[in-house]
Amino acid sequence: MYEPIRTKSVHSMAGADADTDFPHRTREEELDIQLAGHLAALLAVTDDLGLDREADRIAQQVTRLRGTPPPRTSASADSPADLHRRALALAGRALVVAASRADTAAAILAAERMDAHTAALQAPEEHALATAH
């Protein structure tokens, strides 16, 4: 009933072999790169907050994923609450990627950081409520 397609696909470049034009990464490699990026951003915020022990744990995971230690700096002028909100978002992103690549160590670390930043954000609100009464 149907005739097989006899022409080249319009979605490939003419005269070029799609497999050799550029290097391809596996899904795992892409997820490693993505997870390392999220953790490196979380590391920068954690350094800005002055949480040295936690930053060292994050740096270990980034080193494991990238093969080299990440650069460490601390230079943000944001308020601690803004830094905690940013860290919470970054830890959430890292958790999603770690879960999709089944990286238990990174997922546990990201979940712990999410809990810690959530608690830090709630602490000032609880303190304000307690002093208002």
mmCIF file with all atom_site columns, C-alpha atoms in Angstrom:
data_model
loop_
_atom_site.group_PDB
_atom_site.id
_atom_site.type_symbol
_atom_site.label_atom_id
_atom_site.label_alt_id
_atom_site.label_comp_id
_atom_site.label_asym_id
_atom_site.label_entity_id
_atom_site.label_seq_id
_atom_site.pdbx_PDB_ins_code
_atom_site.Cartn_x
_atom_site.Cartn_y
_atom_site.Cartn_z
_atom_site.occupancy
_atom_site.B_iso_or_equiv
_atom_site.pdbx_formal_charge
_atom_site.auth_seq_id
_atom_site.auth_comp_id
_atom_site.auth_asym_id
_atom_site.auth_atom_id
_atom_site.pdbx_PDB_model_num
ATOM 1   C CA . MET A 1 1   ? 0.000  0.000  0.000  1.00 0.00 ? 1   MET A CA 1
ATOM 2   C CA . TYR A 1 2   ? 2.740  2.447  0.883  1.00 0.00 ? 2   TYR A CA 1
ATOM 3   C CA . GLU A 1 3   ? 5.893  2.984  -1.103 1.00 0.00 ? 3   GLU A CA 1
ATOM 4   C CA . PRO A 1 4   ? 9.172  3.120  0.837  1.00 0.00 ? 4   PRO A CA 1
ATOM 5   C CA . ILE A 1 5   ? 10.910 6.480  0.990  1.00 0.00 ? 5   ILE A CA 1
ATOM 6   C CA . ARG A 1 6   ? 13.598 6.566  -1.670 1.00 0.00 ? 6   ARG A CA 1
ATOM 7   C CA . THR A 1 7   ? 15.018 10.023 -1.184 1.00 0.00 ? 7   THR A CA 1
ATOM 8   C CA . LYS A 1 8   ? 17.290 11.416 1.486  1.00 0.00 ? 8   LYS A CA 1
ATOM 9   C CA . SER A 1 9   ? 15.674 13.174 4.391  1.00 0.00 ? 9   SER A CA 1
ATOM 10  C CA . VAL A 1 10  ? 15.257 16.922 4.069  1.00 0.00 ? 10  VAL A CA 1
ATOM 11  C CA . HIS A 1 11  ? 16.402 17.177 7.682  1.00 0.00 ? 11  HIS A CA 1
ATOM 12  C CA . SER A 1 12  ? 19.987 16.180 6.981  1.00 0.00 ? 12  SER A CA 1
ATOM 13  C CA . MET A 1 13  ? 22.628 18.349 5.358  1.00 0.00 ? 13  MET A CA 1
ATOM 14  C CA . ALA A 1 14  ? 23.376 17.472 1.757  1.00 0.00 ? 14  ALA A CA 1
ATOM 15  C CA . GLY A 1 15  ? 26.746 15.836 1.321  1.00 0.00 ? 15  GLY A CA 1
ATOM 16  C CA . ALA A 1 16  ? 27.434 15.680 5.056  1.00 0.00 ? 16  ALA A CA 1
ATOM 17  C CA . ASP A 1 17  ? 27.443 12.649 7.273  1.00 0.00 ? 17  ASP A CA 1
ATOM 18  C CA . ALA A 1 18  ? 25.538 13.653 10.426 1.00 0.00 ? 18  ALA A CA 1
ATOM 19  C CA . ASP A 1 19  ? 27.439 11.167 12.583 1.00 0.00 ? 19  ASP A CA 1
ATOM 20  C CA . THR A 1 20  ? 30.892 12.643 11.883 1.00 0.00 ? 20  THR A CA 1
ATOM 21  C CA . ASP A 1 21  ? 30.167 16.378 11.680 1.00 0.00 ? 21  ASP A CA 1
ATOM 22  C CA . PHE A 1 22  ? 30.370 17.023 15.413 1.00 0.00 ? 22  PHE A CA 1
ATOM 23  C CA . PRO A 1 23  ? 30.990 15.032 18.556 1.00 0.00 ? 23  PRO A CA 1
ATOM 24  C CA . HIS A 1 24  ? 27.955 13.550 20.213 1.00 0.00 ? 24  HIS A CA 1
ATOM 25  C CA . ARG A 1 25  ? 27.534 13.142 23.939 1.00 0.00 ? 25  ARG A CA 1
ATOM 26  C CA . THR A 1 26  ? 25.537 10.473 25.631 1.00 0.00 ? 26  THR A CA 1
ATOM 27  C CA . ARG A 1 27  ? 22.563 11.355 27.784 1.00 0.00 ? 27  ARG A CA 1
ATOM 28  C CA . GLU A 1 28  ? 24.625 10.510 30.876 1.00 0.00 ? 28  GLU A CA 1
ATOM 29  C CA . GLU A 1 29  ? 27.410 12.852 29.804 1.00 0.00 ? 29  GLU A CA 1
ATOM 30  C CA . GLU A 1 30  ? 24.919 15.662 29.219 1.00 0.00 ? 30  GLU A CA 1
ATOM 31  C CA . LEU A 1 31  ? 23.341 15.083 32.627 1.00 0.00 ? 31  LEU A CA 1
ATOM 32  C CA . ASP A 1 32  ? 26.799 15.058 34.272 1.00 0.00 ? 32  ASP A CA 1
ATOM 33  C CA . ILE A 1 33  ? 27.583 18.419 32.684 1.00 0.00 ? 33  ILE A CA 1
ATOM 34  C CA . GLN A 1 34  ? 24.221 19.847 33.706 1.00 0.00 ? 34  GLN A CA 1
ATOM 35  C CA . LEU A 1 35  ? 24.480 18.551 37.280 1.00 0.00 ? 35  LEU A CA 1
ATOM 36  C CA . ALA A 1 36  ? 28.038 19.854 37.658 1.00 0.00 ? 36  ALA A CA 1
ATOM 37  C CA . GLY A 1 37  ? 26.861 23.272 36.457 1.00 0.00 ? 37  GLY A CA 1
ATOM 38  C CA . HIS A 1 38  ? 23.991 23.448 38.942 1.00 0.00 ? 38  HIS A CA 1
ATOM 39  C CA . LEU A 1 39  ? 26.228 22.296 41.785 1.00 0.00 ? 39  LEU A CA 1
ATOM 40  C CA . ALA A 1 40  ? 28.943 24.797 40.823 1.00 0.00 ? 40  ALA A CA 1
ATOM 41  C CA . ALA A 1 41  ? 26.386 27.619 40.932 1.00 0.00 ? 41  ALA A CA 1
ATOM 42  C CA . LEU A 1 42  ? 25.137 26.320 44.297 1.00 0.00 ? 42  LEU A CA 1
ATOM 43  C CA . LEU A 1 43  ? 28.754 26.244 45.493 1.00 0.00 ? 43  LEU A CA 1
ATOM 44  C CA . ALA A 1 44  ? 29.220 29.926 44.605 1.00 0.00 ? 44  ALA A CA 1
ATOM 45  C CA . VAL A 1 45  ? 26.133 30.916 46.596 1.00 0.00 ? 45  VAL A CA 1
ATOM 46  C CA . THR A 1 46  ? 27.133 28.658 49.492 1.00 0.00 ? 46  THR A CA 1
ATOM 47  C CA . ASP A 1 47  ? 30.568 30.296 49.551 1.00 0.00 ? 47  ASP A CA 1
ATOM 48  C CA . ASP A 1 48  ? 28.855 33.714 49.576 1.00 0.00 ? 48  ASP A CA 1
ATOM 49  C CA . LEU A 1 49  ? 26.860 32.623 52.618 1.00 0.00 ? 49  LEU A CA 1
ATOM 50  C CA . GLY A 1 50  ? 30.090 31.609 54.372 1.00 0.00 ? 50  GLY A CA 1
ATOM 51  C CA . LEU A 1 51  ? 29.011 27.992 54.845 1.00 0.00 ? 51  LEU A CA 1
ATOM 52  C CA . ASP A 1 52  ? 32.470 26.472 54.491 1.00 0.00 ? 52  ASP A CA 1
ATOM 53  C CA . ARG A 1 53  ? 31.735 22.878 55.530 1.00 0.00 ? 53  ARG A CA 1
ATOM 54  C CA . GLU A 1 54  ? 28.726 22.628 53.229 1.00 0.00 ? 54  GLU A CA 1
ATOM 55  C CA . ALA A 1 55  ? 30.644 24.313 50.399 1.00 0.00 ? 55  ALA A CA 1
ATOM 56  C CA . ASP A 1 56  ? 33.422 21.742 50.739 1.00 0.00 ? 56  ASP A CA 1
ATOM 57  C CA . ARG A 1 57  ? 30.887 18.903 50.357 1.00 0.00 ? 57  ARG A CA 1
ATOM 58  C CA . ILE A 1 58  ? 29.446 20.511 47.232 1.00 0.00 ? 58  ILE A CA 1
ATOM 59  C CA . ALA A 1 59  ? 32.954 21.091 45.830 1.00 0.00 ? 59  ALA A CA 1
ATOM 60  C CA . GLN A 1 60  ? 33.705 17.379 46.262 1.00 0.00 ? 60  GLN A CA 1
ATOM 61  C CA . GLN A 1 61  ? 30.700 16.470 44.109 1.00 0.00 ? 61  GLN A CA 1
ATOM 62  C CA . VAL A 1 62  ? 31.635 19.024 41.435 1.00 0.00 ? 62  VAL A CA 1
ATOM 63  C CA . THR A 1 63  ? 35.186 17.649 41.396 1.00 0.00 ? 63  THR A CA 1
ATOM 64  C CA . ARG A 1 64  ? 33.832 14.104 41.040 1.00 0.00 ? 64  ARG A CA 1
ATOM 65  C CA . LEU A 1 65  ? 31.669 15.104 38.082 1.00 0.00 ? 65  LEU A CA 1
ATOM 66  C CA . ARG A 1 66  ? 34.138 17.382 36.279 1.00 0.00 ? 66  ARG A CA 1
ATOM 67  C CA . GLY A 1 67  ? 37.403 15.733 37.225 1.00 0.00 ? 67  GLY A CA 1
ATOM 68  C CA . THR A 1 68  ? 38.891 19.036 38.405 1.00 0.00 ? 68  THR A CA 1
ATOM 69  C CA . PRO A 1 69  ? 38.243 21.182 41.477 1.00 0.00 ? 69  PRO A CA 1
ATOM 70  C CA . PRO A 1 70  ? 35.897 24.121 40.875 1.00 0.00 ? 70  PRO A CA 1
ATOM 71  C CA . PRO A 1 71  ? 37.032 27.728 41.336 1.00 0.00 ? 71  PRO A CA 1
ATOM 72  C CA . ARG A 1 72  ? 36.059 29.131 44.737 1.00 0.00 ? 72  ARG A CA 1
ATOM 73  C CA . THR A 1 73  ? 35.106 32.774 45.247 1.00 0.00 ? 73  THR A CA 1
ATOM 74  C CA . SER A 1 74  ? 32.930 34.787 47.579 1.00 0.00 ? 74  SER A CA 1
ATOM 75  C CA . ALA A 1 75  ? 31.869 38.231 46.428 1.00 0.00 ? 75  ALA A CA 1
ATOM 76  C CA . SER A 1 76  ? 28.098 38.718 46.491 1.00 0.00 ? 76  SER A CA 1
ATOM 77  C CA . ALA A 1 77  ? 26.487 41.869 47.842 1.00 0.00 ? 77  ALA A CA 1
ATOM 78  C CA . ASP A 1 78  ? 23.037 40.227 48.065 1.00 0.00 ? 78  ASP A CA 1
ATOM 79  C CA . SER A 1 79  ? 21.222 39.880 51.363 1.00 0.00 ? 79  SER A CA 1
ATOM 80  C CA . PRO A 1 80  ? 21.375 36.525 53.163 1.00 0.00 ? 80  PRO A CA 1
ATOM 81  C CA . ALA A 1 81  ? 17.683 35.931 52.429 1.00 0.00 ? 81  ALA A CA 1
ATOM 82  C CA . ASP A 1 82  ? 18.253 36.486 48.694 1.00 0.00 ? 82  ASP A CA 1
ATOM 83  C CA . LEU A 1 83  ? 21.234 34.137 48.777 1.00 0.00 ? 83  LEU A CA 1
ATOM 84  C CA . HIS A 1 84  ? 19.195 31.463 50.573 1.00 0.00 ? 84  HIS A CA 1
ATOM 85  C CA . ARG A 1 85  ? 16.386 31.800 48.004 1.00 0.00 ? 85  ARG A CA 1
ATOM 86  C CA . ARG A 1 86  ? 18.867 31.467 45.133 1.00 0.00 ? 86  ARG A CA 1
ATOM 87  C CA . ALA A 1 87  ? 20.566 28.499 46.812 1.00 0.00 ? 87  ALA A CA 1
ATOM 88  C CA . LEU A 1 88  ? 17.194 26.821 47.362 1.00 0.00 ? 88  LEU A CA 1
ATOM 89  C CA . ALA A 1 89  ? 16.338 27.151 43.653 1.00 0.00 ? 89  ALA A CA 1
ATOM 90  C CA . LEU A 1 90  ? 19.747 25.875 42.571 1.00 0.00 ? 90  LEU A CA 1
ATOM 91  C CA . ALA A 1 91  ? 19.602 22.922 44.963 1.00 0.00 ? 91  ALA A CA 1
ATOM 92  C CA . GLY A 1 92  ? 16.164 22.067 43.557 1.00 0.00 ? 92  GLY A CA 1
ATOM 93  C CA . ARG A 1 93  ? 17.506 22.056 40.013 1.00 0.00 ? 93  ARG A CA 1
ATOM 94  C CA . ALA A 1 94  ? 20.463 19.925 41.068 1.00 0.00 ? 94  ALA A CA 1
ATOM 95  C CA . LEU A 1 95  ? 18.087 17.483 42.786 1.00 0.00 ? 95  LEU A CA 1
ATOM 96  C CA . VAL A 1 96  ? 16.011 17.058 39.636 1.00 0.00 ? 96  VAL A CA 1
ATOM 97  C CA . VAL A 1 97  ? 19.063 16.328 37.480 1.00 0.00 ? 97  VAL A CA 1
ATOM 98  C CA . ALA A 1 98  ? 20.670 14.076 40.121 1.00 0.00 ? 98  ALA A CA 1
ATOM 99  C CA . ALA A 1 99  ? 17.455 12.076 40.378 1.00 0.00 ? 99  ALA A CA 1
ATOM 100 C CA . SER A 1 100 ? 17.175 11.701 36.601 1.00 0.00 ? 100 SER A CA 1
ATOM 101 C CA . ARG A 1 101 ? 20.729 10.351 36.368 1.00 0.00 ? 101 ARG A CA 1
ATOM 102 C CA . ALA A 1 102 ? 20.289 8.215  39.520 1.00 0.00 ? 102 ALA A CA 1
ATOM 103 C CA . ASP A 1 103 ? 23.182 9.936  41.342 1.00 0.00 ? 103 ASP A CA 1
ATOM 104 C CA . THR A 1 104 ? 22.283 9.143  44.945 1.00 0.00 ? 104 THR A CA 1
ATOM 105 C CA . ALA A 1 105 ? 25.139 11.078 46.552 1.00 0.00 ? 105 ALA A CA 1
ATOM 106 C CA . ALA A 1 106 ? 24.358 14.284 44.663 1.00 0.00 ? 106 ALA A CA 1
ATOM 107 C CA . ALA A 1 107 ? 20.602 13.864 45.220 1.00 0.00 ? 107 ALA A CA 1
ATOM 108 C CA . ILE A 1 108 ? 21.052 13.470 48.978 1.00 0.00 ? 108 ILE A CA 1
ATOM 109 C CA . LEU A 1 109 ? 23.356 16.480 49.118 1.00 0.00 ? 109 LEU A CA 1
ATOM 110 C CA . ALA A 1 110 ? 20.932 18.624 47.094 1.00 0.00 ? 110 ALA A CA 1
ATOM 111 C CA . ALA A 1 111 ? 17.969 17.577 49.258 1.00 0.00 ? 111 ALA A CA 1
ATOM 112 C CA . GLU A 1 112 ? 19.910 18.391 52.436 1.00 0.00 ? 112 GLU A CA 1
ATOM 113 C CA . ARG A 1 113 ? 20.796 21.827 51.044 1.00 0.00 ? 113 ARG A CA 1
ATOM 114 C CA . MET A 1 114 ? 17.165 22.447 50.113 1.00 0.00 ? 114 MET A CA 1
ATOM 115 C CA . ASP A 1 115 ? 16.095 21.613 53.672 1.00 0.00 ? 115 ASP A CA 1
ATOM 116 C CA . ALA A 1 116 ? 18.798 23.835 55.167 1.00 0.00 ? 116 ALA A CA 1
ATOM 117 C CA . HIS A 1 117 ? 17.958 26.834 52.970 1.00 0.00 ? 117 HIS A CA 1
ATOM 118 C CA . THR A 1 118 ? 14.235 26.390 53.536 1.00 0.00 ? 118 THR A CA 1
ATOM 119 C CA . ALA A 1 119 ? 14.849 26.372 57.305 1.00 0.00 ? 119 ALA A CA 1
ATOM 120 C CA . ALA A 1 120 ? 17.061 29.457 57.029 1.00 0.00 ? 120 ALA A CA 1
ATOM 121 C CA . LEU A 1 121 ? 14.337 31.293 55.135 1.00 0.00 ? 121 LEU A CA 1
ATOM 122 C CA . GLN A 1 122 ? 11.659 30.302 57.650 1.00 0.00 ? 122 GLN A CA 1
ATOM 123 C CA . ALA A 1 123 ? 13.723 31.148 60.734 1.00 0.00 ? 123 ALA A CA 1
ATOM 124 C CA . PRO A 1 124 ? 13.435 34.961 60.385 1.00 0.00 ? 124 PRO A CA 1
ATOM 125 C CA . GLU A 1 125 ? 9.667  34.667 59.821 1.00 0.00 ? 125 GLU A CA 1
ATOM 126 C CA . GLU A 1 126 ? 9.245  32.487 62.926 1.00 0.00 ? 126 GLU A CA 1
ATOM 127 C CA . HIS A 1 127 ? 11.404 34.915 64.931 1.00 0.00 ? 127 HIS A CA 1
ATOM 128 C CA . ALA A 1 128 ? 9.297  37.878 63.739 1.00 0.00 ? 128 ALA A CA 1
ATOM 129 C CA . LEU A 1 129 ? 6.050  36.077 64.680 1.00 0.00 ? 129 LEU A CA 1
ATOM 130 C CA . ALA A 1 130 ? 7.390  35.167 68.133 1.00 0.00 ? 130 ALA A CA 1
ATOM 131 C CA . THR A 1 131 ? 8.433  38.747 68.905 1.00 0.00 ? 131 THR A CA 1
ATOM 132 C CA . ALA A 1 132 ? 5.168  40.248 67.602 1.00 0.00 ? 132 ALA A CA 1
ATOM 133 C CA . HIS A 1 133 ? 3.090  38.644 70.370 1.00 0.00 ? 133 HIS A CA 1
#
